[in-house]
Amino acid sequence: MNRLYDKTLVSDIQRKQRTTVDSAGLVTMLKPIPDDDRQNVLDPRVLQIAAKKKEVHKHISFAPKYSLRAQRYRPDKINYDLTETEVVEDEVLIPINNDHLIDAFFCSQPSTRKDRPAMIFLHGGGFTAGDYGLYRNSMRFLAEKSGGVIIFPEYRLAPENPFPCGLDDCWGTITWVYENAETLGIDANKIMVAGDSAGGNLSLACEIRDENRIVKELFLLYPSVDSTPLDKLAGYSWSYDQYPVIEEHKELAVNRIERIKSGGGTLGNIYLQGRTDYKDPFISPVYYNNLDKFPRTIIAAAEYDFLRLGSDHFARLLKQQNVDVQNVQYLGCDHGFLDGLGIVPQAEEICLFMADELQNLGK
């Protein structure tokens, strides 16, 4: 087991967490940097990672056009297995709409129980990248800490499979798990859907399809909720002055925000390919009109993430519809911090957070 920080930092995040309330009455749980009490700074580990990446990129001549290979091949994404007990992994081909099969991976502790809760985790990657190999350590850790069954579908990716192919696969996985719950040793009334970034978007899109209330809870990590151009946002605004940061960290913080901000331009021609527009609720859930049917929803954002302002707005919309919503912000972090399991303590802490929610689902 590898961990590049003192484990006490994880409990320090939980011990020091506090709440804040905005002018709209939205309560946000602030998860602090565990070993730096200053405000508006990058976590020291995030700072180190950001500085290293910026230095490496200085010596790379990037092609001016979009690179699909650069999205899918990410040797810089390193994380560690933190499990201490046996976790069983299985690979299953799941039928989708009697049309095709997709690969899915199951993680759980050895058990003969038939009433385990299940988490279906929909991965991020801008709808174009991501696989079990990148998320394996997180899924194993979630299985160990929750005692539940973690299911990771490798849904079809764009541009080869544009909208709504990936969504169809994700929703098909949810319904297949529900219909086969008994065989899988799962309680059909204890199904949670979680997802990060684009996977958070797909989680919300699946919930829109969920007319029979199969999903009992959503856990969204820095989700994409609004893909409309910044000058046409409805109900909120986006600007850099909403990301206060000390001067010595500003360049790197802006760099981390920019990497997500600049990537939005590929959504239309890579994922949508003219099949729908940005205001489709399946693309931008902020435009969905029946949010009151949503189950308990946790939204976890990073302080220096381009997507944070949109997810805060979405949390306010859920609150207005009396949905049980918990808004959380990880201070000093940037987009994708789950990828750093064993490197940044916030990745371990959010896994424990998700595991606790799954363990207590339905209680």
mmCIF file of C-alpha atoms in Angstrom:
data_model
loop_
_atom_site.group_PDB
_atom_site.id
_atom_site.type_symbol
_atom_site.label_atom_id
_atom_site.label_comp_id
_atom_site.label_asym_id
_atom_site.label_seq_id
_atom_site.Cartn_x
_atom_site.Cartn_y
_atom_site.Cartn_z
ATOM 1 C CA MET A 1 0.000 0.000 0.000
ATOM 2 C CA ASN A 2 1.347 3.416 -1.008
ATOM 3 C CA ARG A 3 0.383 6.805 0.341
ATOM 4 C CA LEU A 4 2.539 9.871 -0.327
ATOM 5 C CA TYR A 5 1.244 11.843 2.678
ATOM 6 C CA ASP A 6 0.585 11.273 6.338
ATOM 7 C CA LYS A 7 -2.767 9.519 6.749
ATOM 8 C CA THR A 8 -3.712 11.930 9.534
ATOM 9 C CA LEU A 9 -4.219 14.609 6.869
ATOM 10 C CA VAL A 10 -7.390 12.806 5.794
ATOM 11 C CA SER A 11 -8.923 12.996 9.266
ATOM 12 C CA ASP A 12 -7.730 16.606 9.525
ATOM 13 C CA ILE A 13 -9.873 17.483 6.501
ATOM 14 C CA GLN A 14 -12.906 16.049 8.262
ATOM 15 C CA ARG A 15 -12.043 17.596 11.616
ATOM 16 C CA LYS A 16 -11.570 21.104 10.187
ATOM 17 C CA GLN A 17 -14.488 21.149 7.753
ATOM 18 C CA ARG A 18 -16.977 23.992 8.138
ATOM 19 C CA THR A 19 -20.051 25.399 6.419
ATOM 20 C CA THR A 20 -20.834 28.654 4.672
ATOM 21 C CA VAL A 21 -24.138 30.074 3.415
ATOM 22 C CA ASP A 22 -24.473 32.208 0.276
ATOM 23 C CA SER A 23 -26.969 34.976 -0.436
ATOM 24 C CA ALA A 24 -29.423 32.473 -1.931
ATOM 25 C CA GLY A 25 -29.379 30.400 1.241
ATOM 26 C CA LEU A 26 -27.329 27.549 -0.207
ATOM 27 C CA VAL A 27 -25.302 25.845 2.496
ATOM 28 C CA THR A 28 -21.905 24.600 1.322
ATOM 29 C CA MET A 29 -19.639 22.281 3.265
ATOM 30 C CA LEU A 30 -16.063 23.505 2.909
ATOM 31 C CA LYS A 31 -13.441 20.760 3.015
ATOM 32 C CA PRO A 32 -10.201 22.577 3.915
ATOM 33 C CA ILE A 33 -6.595 22.061 2.972
ATOM 34 C CA PRO A 34 -5.509 19.956 5.955
ATOM 35 C CA ASP A 35 -2.061 21.474 6.486
ATOM 36 C CA ASP A 36 -2.420 25.086 5.304
ATOM 37 C CA ASP A 37 -4.923 27.327 7.086
ATOM 38 C CA ARG A 38 -4.515 30.239 4.686
ATOM 39 C CA GLN A 39 -7.421 31.253 2.488
ATOM 40 C CA ASN A 40 -7.438 31.264 -1.327
ATOM 41 C CA VAL A 41 -4.372 29.096 -1.860
ATOM 42 C CA LEU A 42 -3.653 25.898 -3.754
ATOM 43 C CA ASP A 43 -3.127 22.755 -1.724
ATOM 44 C CA PRO A 44 0.655 22.207 -1.534
ATOM 45 C CA ARG A 45 0.390 18.869 -3.354
ATOM 46 C CA VAL A 46 -1.846 20.334 -6.074
ATOM 47 C CA LEU A 47 0.581 23.237 -6.357
ATOM 48 C CA GLN A 48 3.480 20.850 -6.848
ATOM 49 C CA ILE A 49 1.610 18.814 -9.469
ATOM 50 C CA ALA A 50 0.501 21.952 -11.324
ATOM 51 C CA ALA A 51 4.007 23.415 -11.343
ATOM 52 C CA LYS A 52 5.488 20.152 -12.599
ATOM 53 C CA LYS A 53 2.964 19.864 -15.426
ATOM 54 C CA LYS A 54 3.483 23.473 -16.458
ATOM 55 C CA GLU A 55 7.246 22.938 -16.567
ATOM 56 C CA VAL A 56 6.895 19.770 -18.646
ATOM 57 C CA HIS A 57 4.506 21.441 -21.075
ATOM 58 C CA LYS A 58 6.972 24.274 -21.684
ATOM 59 C CA HIS A 59 9.177 21.832 -23.576
ATOM 60 C CA ILE A 60 6.385 20.304 -25.659
ATOM 61 C CA SER A 61 5.350 21.708 -28.997
ATOM 62 C CA PHE A 62 1.610 21.136 -29.079
ATOM 63 C CA ALA A 63 -0.225 20.741 -32.355
ATOM 64 C CA PRO A 64 -2.807 23.511 -32.836
ATOM 65 C CA LYS A 65 -5.593 21.001 -33.463
ATOM 66 C CA TYR A 66 -7.473 18.699 -31.103
ATOM 67 C CA SER A 67 -5.660 15.449 -30.294
ATOM 68 C CA LEU A 68 -7.829 12.470 -29.389
ATOM 69 C CA ARG A 69 -4.762 10.420 -28.505
ATOM 70 C CA ALA A 70 -3.656 13.071 -26.006
ATOM 71 C CA GLN A 71 -7.039 12.744 -24.318
ATOM 72 C CA ARG A 72 -6.909 8.971 -24.088
ATOM 73 C CA TYR A 73 -3.255 8.319 -23.372
ATOM 74 C CA ARG A 74 -2.424 9.859 -20.000
ATOM 75 C CA PRO A 75 0.730 8.338 -18.469
ATOM 76 C CA ASP A 76 0.830 11.298 -16.056
ATOM 77 C CA LYS A 77 -2.256 10.002 -14.250
ATOM 78 C CA ILE A 78 -0.680 7.995 -11.447
ATOM 79 C CA ASN A 79 -2.467 6.790 -8.312
ATOM 80 C CA TYR A 80 -2.087 4.060 -5.726
ATOM 81 C CA ASP A 81 -3.946 1.069 -4.311
ATOM 82 C CA LEU A 82 -4.836 1.888 -0.695
ATOM 83 C CA THR A 83 -6.754 -1.304 0.055
ATOM 84 C CA GLU A 84 -5.670 -3.405 3.020
ATOM 85 C CA THR A 85 -8.010 -6.384 2.642
ATOM 86 C CA GLU A 86 -9.096 -8.661 -0.189
ATOM 87 C CA VAL A 87 -11.220 -7.099 -2.930
ATOM 88 C CA VAL A 88 -12.694 -9.382 -5.585
ATOM 89 C CA GLU A 89 -12.765 -8.037 -9.139
ATOM 90 C CA ASP A 90 -14.892 -9.405 -11.952
ATOM 91 C CA GLU A 91 -15.405 -8.459 -15.584
ATOM 92 C CA VAL A 92 -18.854 -8.803 -17.125
ATOM 93 C CA LEU A 93 -20.196 -8.096 -20.593
ATOM 94 C CA ILE A 94 -23.506 -6.299 -20.133
ATOM 95 C CA PRO A 95 -26.168 -6.381 -22.886
ATOM 96 C CA ILE A 96 -27.530 -2.948 -23.811
ATOM 97 C CA ASN A 97 -30.970 -2.721 -25.425
ATOM 98 C CA ASN A 98 -30.531 -6.163 -27.038
ATOM 99 C CA ASP A 99 -28.269 -4.327 -29.464
ATOM 100 C CA HIS A 100 -24.689 -4.606 -28.245
ATOM 101 C CA LEU A 101 -22.484 -5.487 -25.271
ATOM 102 C CA ILE A 102 -20.269 -3.263 -23.143
ATOM 103 C CA ASP A 103 -17.524 -4.200 -20.726
ATOM 104 C CA ALA A 104 -18.194 -3.585 -17.034
ATOM 105 C CA PHE A 105 -16.046 -4.196 -13.966
ATOM 106 C CA PHE A 106 -17.314 -5.231 -10.530
ATOM 107 C CA CYS A 107 -15.453 -4.735 -7.244
ATOM 108 C CA SER A 108 -16.556 -6.060 -3.858
ATOM 109 C CA GLN A 109 -15.286 -7.736 -0.747
ATOM 110 C CA PRO A 110 -15.780 -11.517 -0.547
ATOM 111 C CA SER A 111 -19.351 -11.975 0.692
ATOM 112 C CA THR A 112 -22.387 -14.244 0.456
ATOM 113 C CA ARG A 113 -24.776 -11.438 1.338
ATOM 114 C CA LYS A 114 -27.673 -10.828 -1.035
ATOM 115 C CA ASP A 115 -28.592 -7.362 0.222
ATOM 116 C CA ARG A 116 -25.500 -5.286 -0.499
ATOM 117 C CA PRO A 117 -25.840 -1.688 -1.673
ATOM 118 C CA ALA A 118 -24.457 -0.916 -5.130
ATOM 119 C CA MET A 119 -22.725 2.076 -6.657
ATOM 120 C CA ILE A 120 -22.637 2.427 -10.417
ATOM 121 C CA PHE A 121 -19.730 4.752 -11.152
ATOM 122 C CA LEU A 122 -19.752 6.657 -14.449
ATOM 123 C CA HIS A 123 -16.277 7.867 -15.287
ATOM 124 C CA GLY A 124 -15.163 11.223 -16.597
ATOM 125 C CA GLY A 125 -12.959 12.027 -19.570
ATOM 126 C CA GLY A 126 -14.874 14.575 -21.605
ATOM 127 C CA PHE A 127 -17.091 11.846 -23.157
ATOM 128 C CA THR A 128 -14.050 10.802 -25.203
ATOM 129 C CA ALA A 129 -11.683 9.071 -22.758
ATOM 130 C CA GLY A 130 -11.469 7.058 -19.546
ATOM 131 C CA ASP A 131 -11.355 3.383 -18.664
ATOM 132 C CA TYR A 132 -11.220 1.020 -15.701
ATOM 133 C CA GLY A 133 -7.434 1.078 -15.632
ATOM 134 C CA LEU A 134 -7.411 4.757 -14.677
ATOM 135 C CA TYR A 135 -10.033 4.296 -11.934
ATOM 136 C CA ARG A 136 -9.257 0.789 -10.695
ATOM 137 C CA ASN A 137 -7.575 1.810 -7.438
ATOM 138 C CA SER A 138 -10.431 4.151 -6.513
ATOM 139 C CA MET A 139 -13.062 1.512 -7.269
ATOM 140 C CA ARG A 140 -11.257 -1.107 -5.183
ATOM 141 C CA PHE A 141 -10.911 1.323 -2.294
ATOM 142 C CA LEU A 142 -14.601 2.248 -2.485
ATOM 143 C CA ALA A 143 -15.557 -1.428 -2.405
ATOM 144 C CA GLU A 144 -13.393 -2.116 0.629
ATOM 145 C CA LYS A 145 -14.578 0.870 2.643
ATOM 146 C CA SER A 146 -18.289 0.599 1.794
ATOM 147 C CA GLY A 147 -18.863 -3.152 1.852
ATOM 148 C CA GLY A 148 -20.965 -2.630 -1.258
ATOM 149 C CA VAL A 149 -20.702 -3.616 -4.903
ATOM 150 C CA ILE A 150 -18.991 -1.084 -7.153
ATOM 151 C CA ILE A 151 -19.867 -1.316 -10.846
ATOM 152 C CA PHE A 152 -17.800 0.487 -13.457
ATOM 153 C CA PRO A 153 -19.198 0.379 -17.027
ATOM 154 C CA GLU A 154 -16.901 1.214 -19.913
ATOM 155 C CA TYR A 155 -19.529 3.046 -21.941
ATOM 156 C CA ARG A 156 -18.929 3.850 -25.604
ATOM 157 C CA LEU A 157 -16.872 6.954 -26.258
ATOM 158 C CA ALA A 158 -17.017 9.782 -28.783
ATOM 159 C CA PRO A 159 -16.164 10.644 -31.485
ATOM 160 C CA GLU A 160 -16.629 7.067 -32.706
ATOM 161 C CA ASN A 161 -19.887 6.875 -30.729
ATOM 162 C CA PRO A 162 -21.476 10.326 -30.393
ATOM 163 C CA PHE A 163 -24.421 11.368 -28.229
ATOM 164 C CA PRO A 164 -26.503 9.572 -27.036
ATOM 165 C CA CYS A 165 -24.460 6.340 -27.302
ATOM 166 C CA GLY A 166 -22.597 6.759 -24.012
ATOM 167 C CA LEU A 167 -25.782 7.802 -22.220
ATOM 168 C CA ASP A 168 -27.636 4.772 -23.580
ATOM 169 C CA ASP A 169 -24.891 2.510 -22.236
ATOM 170 C CA CYS A 170 -24.922 4.133 -18.793
ATOM 171 C CA TRP A 171 -28.686 3.977 -18.454
ATOM 172 C CA GLY A 172 -28.672 0.428 -19.828
ATOM 173 C CA THR A 173 -26.170 -0.547 -17.125
ATOM 174 C CA ILE A 174 -28.370 0.920 -14.389
ATOM 175 C CA THR A 175 -31.471 -0.936 -15.578
ATOM 176 C CA TRP A 176 -29.523 -4.187 -16.058
ATOM 177 C CA VAL A 177 -28.131 -4.014 -12.521
ATOM 178 C CA TYR A 178 -31.608 -3.300 -11.152
ATOM 179 C CA GLU A 179 -33.169 -6.204 -13.068
ATOM 180 C CA ASN A 180 -30.391 -8.617 -12.057
ATOM 181 C CA ALA A 181 -29.931 -7.374 -8.496
ATOM 182 C CA GLU A 182 -30.783 -10.643 -6.780
ATOM 183 C CA THR A 183 -28.307 -12.628 -8.882
ATOM 184 C CA LEU A 184 -25.651 -10.006 -8.205
ATOM 185 C CA GLY A 185 -26.235 -10.075 -4.438
ATOM 186 C CA ILE A 186 -27.505 -6.503 -4.524
ATOM 187 C CA ASP A 187 -30.501 -4.906 -2.812
ATOM 188 C CA ALA A 188 -32.461 -3.400 -5.716
ATOM 189 C CA ASN A 189 -33.658 -0.657 -3.386
ATOM 190 C CA LYS A 190 -30.100 0.450 -2.601
ATOM 191 C CA ILE A 191 -28.643 1.647 -5.888
ATOM 192 C CA MET A 192 -26.516 4.796 -5.999
ATOM 193 C CA VAL A 193 -25.127 6.404 -9.140
ATOM 194 C CA ALA A 194 -21.915 8.397 -8.937
ATOM 195 C CA GLY A 195 -19.754 10.073 -11.529
ATOM 196 C CA ASP A 196 -16.977 12.573 -12.016
ATOM 197 C CA SER A 197 -16.894 15.423 -14.567
ATOM 198 C CA ALA A 198 -18.517 14.103 -17.768
ATOM 199 C CA GLY A 199 -19.555 11.091 -15.700
ATOM 200 C CA GLY A 200 -21.393 13.475 -13.377
ATOM 201 C CA ASN A 201 -23.207 14.838 -16.416
ATOM 202 C CA LEU A 202 -24.134 11.311 -17.506
ATOM 203 C CA SER A 203 -25.328 10.537 -13.971
ATOM 204 C CA LEU A 204 -27.717 13.488 -14.146
ATOM 205 C CA ALA A 205 -28.874 12.530 -17.633
ATOM 206 C CA CYS A 206 -29.619 9.019 -16.393
ATOM 207 C CA GLU A 207 -31.630 10.451 -13.513
ATOM 208 C CA ILE A 208 -33.739 12.393 -16.003
ATOM 209 C CA ARG A 209 -34.554 9.038 -17.616
ATOM 210 C CA ASP A 210 -35.278 7.396 -14.269
ATOM 211 C CA GLU A 211 -39.068 7.454 -14.257
ATOM 212 C CA ASN A 212 -39.333 4.506 -11.846
ATOM 213 C CA ARG A 213 -36.994 5.962 -9.196
ATOM 214 C CA ILE A 214 -34.443 3.163 -9.464
ATOM 215 C CA VAL A 215 -31.630 5.441 -8.291
ATOM 216 C CA LYS A 216 -31.827 6.293 -4.592
ATOM 217 C CA GLU A 217 -28.908 8.737 -4.448
ATOM 218 C CA LEU A 218 -26.587 10.690 -6.746
ATOM 219 C CA PHE A 219 -23.000 11.545 -5.852
ATOM 220 C CA LEU A 220 -21.507 13.966 -8.359
ATOM 221 C CA LEU A 221 -17.832 14.919 -8.404
ATOM 222 C CA TYR A 222 -17.159 18.245 -10.157
ATOM 223 C CA PRO A 223 -19.947 17.536 -12.680
ATOM 224 C CA SER A 224 -20.519 19.287 -15.982
ATOM 225 C CA VAL A 225 -24.044 20.699 -15.696
ATOM 226 C CA ASP A 226 -24.178 23.539 -18.248
ATOM 227 C CA SER A 227 -22.531 23.549 -21.668
ATOM 228 C CA THR A 228 -23.970 26.798 -22.985
ATOM 229 C CA PRO A 229 -21.492 29.548 -24.009
ATOM 230 C CA LEU A 230 -20.349 31.759 -21.139
ATOM 231 C CA ASP A 231 -22.035 34.842 -22.587
ATOM 232 C CA LYS A 232 -25.402 33.053 -22.670
ATOM 233 C CA LEU A 233 -25.554 31.512 -19.211
ATOM 234 C CA ALA A 234 -28.969 31.692 -17.568
ATOM 235 C CA GLY A 235 -29.305 32.455 -13.873
ATOM 236 C CA TYR A 236 -25.635 32.941 -13.016
ATOM 237 C CA SER A 237 -22.436 34.409 -14.400
ATOM 238 C CA TRP A 238 -18.877 33.172 -14.843
ATOM 239 C CA SER A 239 -15.738 35.263 -14.268
ATOM 240 C CA TYR A 240 -12.216 34.842 -12.958
ATOM 241 C CA ASP A 241 -12.872 37.240 -10.088
ATOM 242 C CA GLN A 242 -15.077 34.535 -8.572
ATOM 243 C CA TYR A 243 -11.897 32.502 -8.013
ATOM 244 C CA PRO A 244 -9.922 34.567 -5.483
ATOM 245 C CA VAL A 245 -6.350 33.326 -5.068
ATOM 246 C CA ILE A 246 -3.179 34.760 -3.572
ATOM 247 C CA GLU A 247 -0.854 36.408 -6.088
ATOM 248 C CA GLU A 248 1.936 33.820 -5.846
ATOM 249 C CA HIS A 249 -0.486 30.994 -6.748
ATOM 250 C CA LYS A 250 -2.527 32.907 -9.317
ATOM 251 C CA GLU A 251 -0.702 31.816 -12.473
ATOM 252 C CA LEU A 252 -0.951 28.124 -11.665
ATOM 253 C CA ALA A 253 -4.547 28.367 -10.404
ATOM 254 C CA VAL A 254 -5.627 30.114 -13.598
ATOM 255 C CA ASN A 255 -3.728 27.518 -15.611
ATOM 256 C CA ARG A 256 -5.687 24.716 -13.924
ATOM 257 C CA ILE A 257 -8.997 26.509 -14.527
ATOM 258 C CA GLU A 258 -8.083 27.234 -18.154
ATOM 259 C CA ARG A 259 -7.381 23.611 -19.021
ATOM 260 C CA ILE A 260 -11.058 22.765 -18.443
ATOM 261 C CA LYS A 261 -12.430 26.047 -19.774
ATOM 262 C CA SER A 262 -10.594 25.681 -23.082
ATOM 263 C CA GLY A 263 -11.696 22.074 -23.513
ATOM 264 C CA GLY A 264 -15.374 22.951 -23.786
ATOM 265 C CA GLY A 265 -15.026 23.958 -27.410
ATOM 266 C CA THR A 266 -14.627 20.355 -28.520
ATOM 267 C CA LEU A 267 -17.974 19.230 -27.097
ATOM 268 C CA GLY A 268 -20.057 20.130 -30.133
ATOM 269 C CA ASN A 269 -18.027 18.595 -32.922
ATOM 270 C CA ILE A 270 -16.656 15.655 -30.915
ATOM 271 C CA TYR A 271 -19.559 14.514 -28.709
ATOM 272 C CA LEU A 272 -22.736 16.094 -30.054
ATOM 273 C CA GLN A 273 -21.916 16.049 -33.794
ATOM 274 C CA GLY A 274 -25.108 17.953 -34.596
ATOM 275 C CA ARG A 275 -27.402 15.438 -32.911
ATOM 276 C CA THR A 276 -28.733 17.936 -30.361
ATOM 277 C CA ASP A 277 -27.877 21.377 -28.986
ATOM 278 C CA TYR A 278 -26.320 22.754 -25.823
ATOM 279 C CA LYS A 279 -29.675 23.443 -24.135
ATOM 280 C CA ASP A 280 -30.804 19.834 -24.305
ATOM 281 C CA PRO A 281 -31.272 18.827 -20.620
ATOM 282 C CA PHE A 282 -29.392 15.612 -21.363
ATOM 283 C CA ILE A 283 -26.381 17.820 -22.146
ATOM 284 C CA SER A 284 -27.075 20.747 -19.800
ATOM 285 C CA PRO A 285 -29.186 19.468 -16.866
ATOM 286 C CA VAL A 286 -29.677 23.045 -15.599
ATOM 287 C CA TYR A 287 -32.442 23.271 -18.228
ATOM 288 C CA TYR A 288 -34.400 20.287 -16.913
ATOM 289 C CA ASN A 289 -37.816 21.359 -15.604
ATOM 290 C CA ASN A 290 -38.620 18.519 -13.202
ATOM 291 C CA LEU A 291 -35.745 18.576 -10.753
ATOM 292 C CA ASP A 292 -38.171 17.970 -7.896
ATOM 293 C CA LYS A 293 -38.145 14.233 -8.711
ATOM 294 C CA PHE A 294 -34.415 13.927 -7.982
ATOM 295 C CA PRO A 295 -33.260 11.760 -5.046
ATOM 296 C CA ARG A 296 -30.738 12.863 -2.446
ATOM 297 C CA THR A 297 -27.892 14.494 -4.373
ATOM 298 C CA ILE A 298 -24.379 15.316 -3.249
ATOM 299 C CA ILE A 299 -22.357 17.710 -5.405
ATOM 300 C CA ALA A 300 -18.647 17.895 -4.667
ATOM 301 C CA ALA A 301 -16.715 20.653 -6.428
ATOM 302 C CA ALA A 302 -13.103 21.831 -6.420
ATOM 303 C CA GLU A 303 -12.307 25.442 -5.509
ATOM 304 C CA TYR A 304 -10.211 26.061 -8.632
ATOM 305 C CA ASP A 305 -12.353 24.295 -11.193
ATOM 306 C CA PHE A 306 -13.982 26.001 -14.166
ATOM 307 C CA LEU A 307 -17.106 23.871 -13.552
ATOM 308 C CA ARG A 308 -17.623 24.943 -9.931
ATOM 309 C CA LEU A 309 -19.788 28.007 -10.607
ATOM 310 C CA GLY A 310 -22.166 25.940 -12.708
ATOM 311 C CA SER A 311 -22.452 23.146 -10.159
ATOM 312 C CA ASP A 312 -23.093 25.689 -7.372
ATOM 313 C CA HIS A 313 -25.917 27.121 -9.485
ATOM 314 C CA PHE A 314 -27.328 23.649 -10.065
ATOM 315 C CA ALA A 315 -27.262 22.967 -6.318
ATOM 316 C CA ARG A 316 -29.317 26.138 -5.795
ATOM 317 C CA LEU A 317 -31.844 24.945 -8.385
ATOM 318 C CA LEU A 318 -32.182 21.614 -6.570
ATOM 319 C CA LYS A 319 -32.613 23.396 -3.246
ATOM 320 C CA GLN A 320 -35.379 25.555 -4.735
ATOM 321 C CA GLN A 321 -37.207 22.345 -5.661
ATOM 322 C CA ASN A 322 -36.830 20.998 -2.096
ATOM 323 C CA VAL A 323 -34.451 18.241 -3.163
ATOM 324 C CA ASP A 324 -32.222 16.859 -0.413
ATOM 325 C CA VAL A 325 -29.003 18.376 -1.786
ATOM 326 C CA GLN A 326 -25.612 18.664 -0.109
ATOM 327 C CA ASN A 327 -23.133 21.039 -1.730
ATOM 328 C CA VAL A 328 -19.463 20.465 -0.946
ATOM 329 C CA GLN A 329 -16.319 22.338 -1.952
ATOM 330 C CA TYR A 330 -12.767 21.025 -1.641
ATOM 331 C CA LEU A 331 -10.601 24.059 -0.991
ATOM 332 C CA GLY A 332 -7.278 24.374 -2.752
ATOM 333 C CA CYS A 333 -8.092 21.616 -5.249
ATOM 334 C CA ASP A 334 -8.595 21.636 -8.992
ATOM 335 C CA HIS A 335 -10.602 19.554 -11.440
ATOM 336 C CA GLY A 336 -10.015 15.812 -11.351
ATOM 337 C CA PHE A 337 -8.464 15.443 -7.904
ATOM 338 C CA LEU A 338 -9.991 11.954 -7.506
ATOM 339 C CA ASP A 339 -7.348 10.810 -9.990
ATOM 340 C CA GLY A 340 -4.691 11.418 -7.312
ATOM 341 C CA LEU A 341 -5.644 8.665 -4.860
ATOM 342 C CA GLY A 342 -2.642 8.169 -2.601
ATOM 343 C CA ILE A 343 -1.084 11.431 -3.811
ATOM 344 C CA VAL A 344 -3.534 14.031 -2.515
ATOM 345 C CA PRO A 345 -5.430 13.371 0.739
ATOM 346 C CA GLN A 346 -8.630 14.880 -0.690
ATOM 347 C CA ALA A 347 -8.935 11.930 -3.089
ATOM 348 C CA GLU A 348 -8.874 9.496 -0.197
ATOM 349 C CA GLU A 349 -11.264 11.641 1.839
ATOM 350 C CA ILE A 350 -13.860 11.867 -0.926
ATOM 351 C CA CYS A 351 -13.700 8.086 -1.405
ATOM 352 C CA LEU A 352 -14.431 7.656 2.299
ATOM 353 C CA PHE A 353 -17.278 10.178 1.923
ATOM 354 C CA MET A 354 -18.786 8.209 -0.974
ATOM 355 C CA ALA A 355 -18.279 4.892 0.823
ATOM 356 C CA ASP A 356 -20.072 6.187 3.920
ATOM 357 C CA GLU A 357 -23.012 7.400 1.824
ATOM 358 C CA LEU A 358 -23.250 4.018 0.092
ATOM 359 C CA GLN A 359 -22.956 2.109 3.363
ATOM 360 C CA ASN A 360 -25.820 4.128 4.843
ATOM 361 C CA LEU A 361 -28.022 4.195 1.756
ATOM 362 C CA GLY A 362 -31.631 3.697 2.717
ATOM 363 C CA LYS A 363 -31.034 4.009 6.457
#
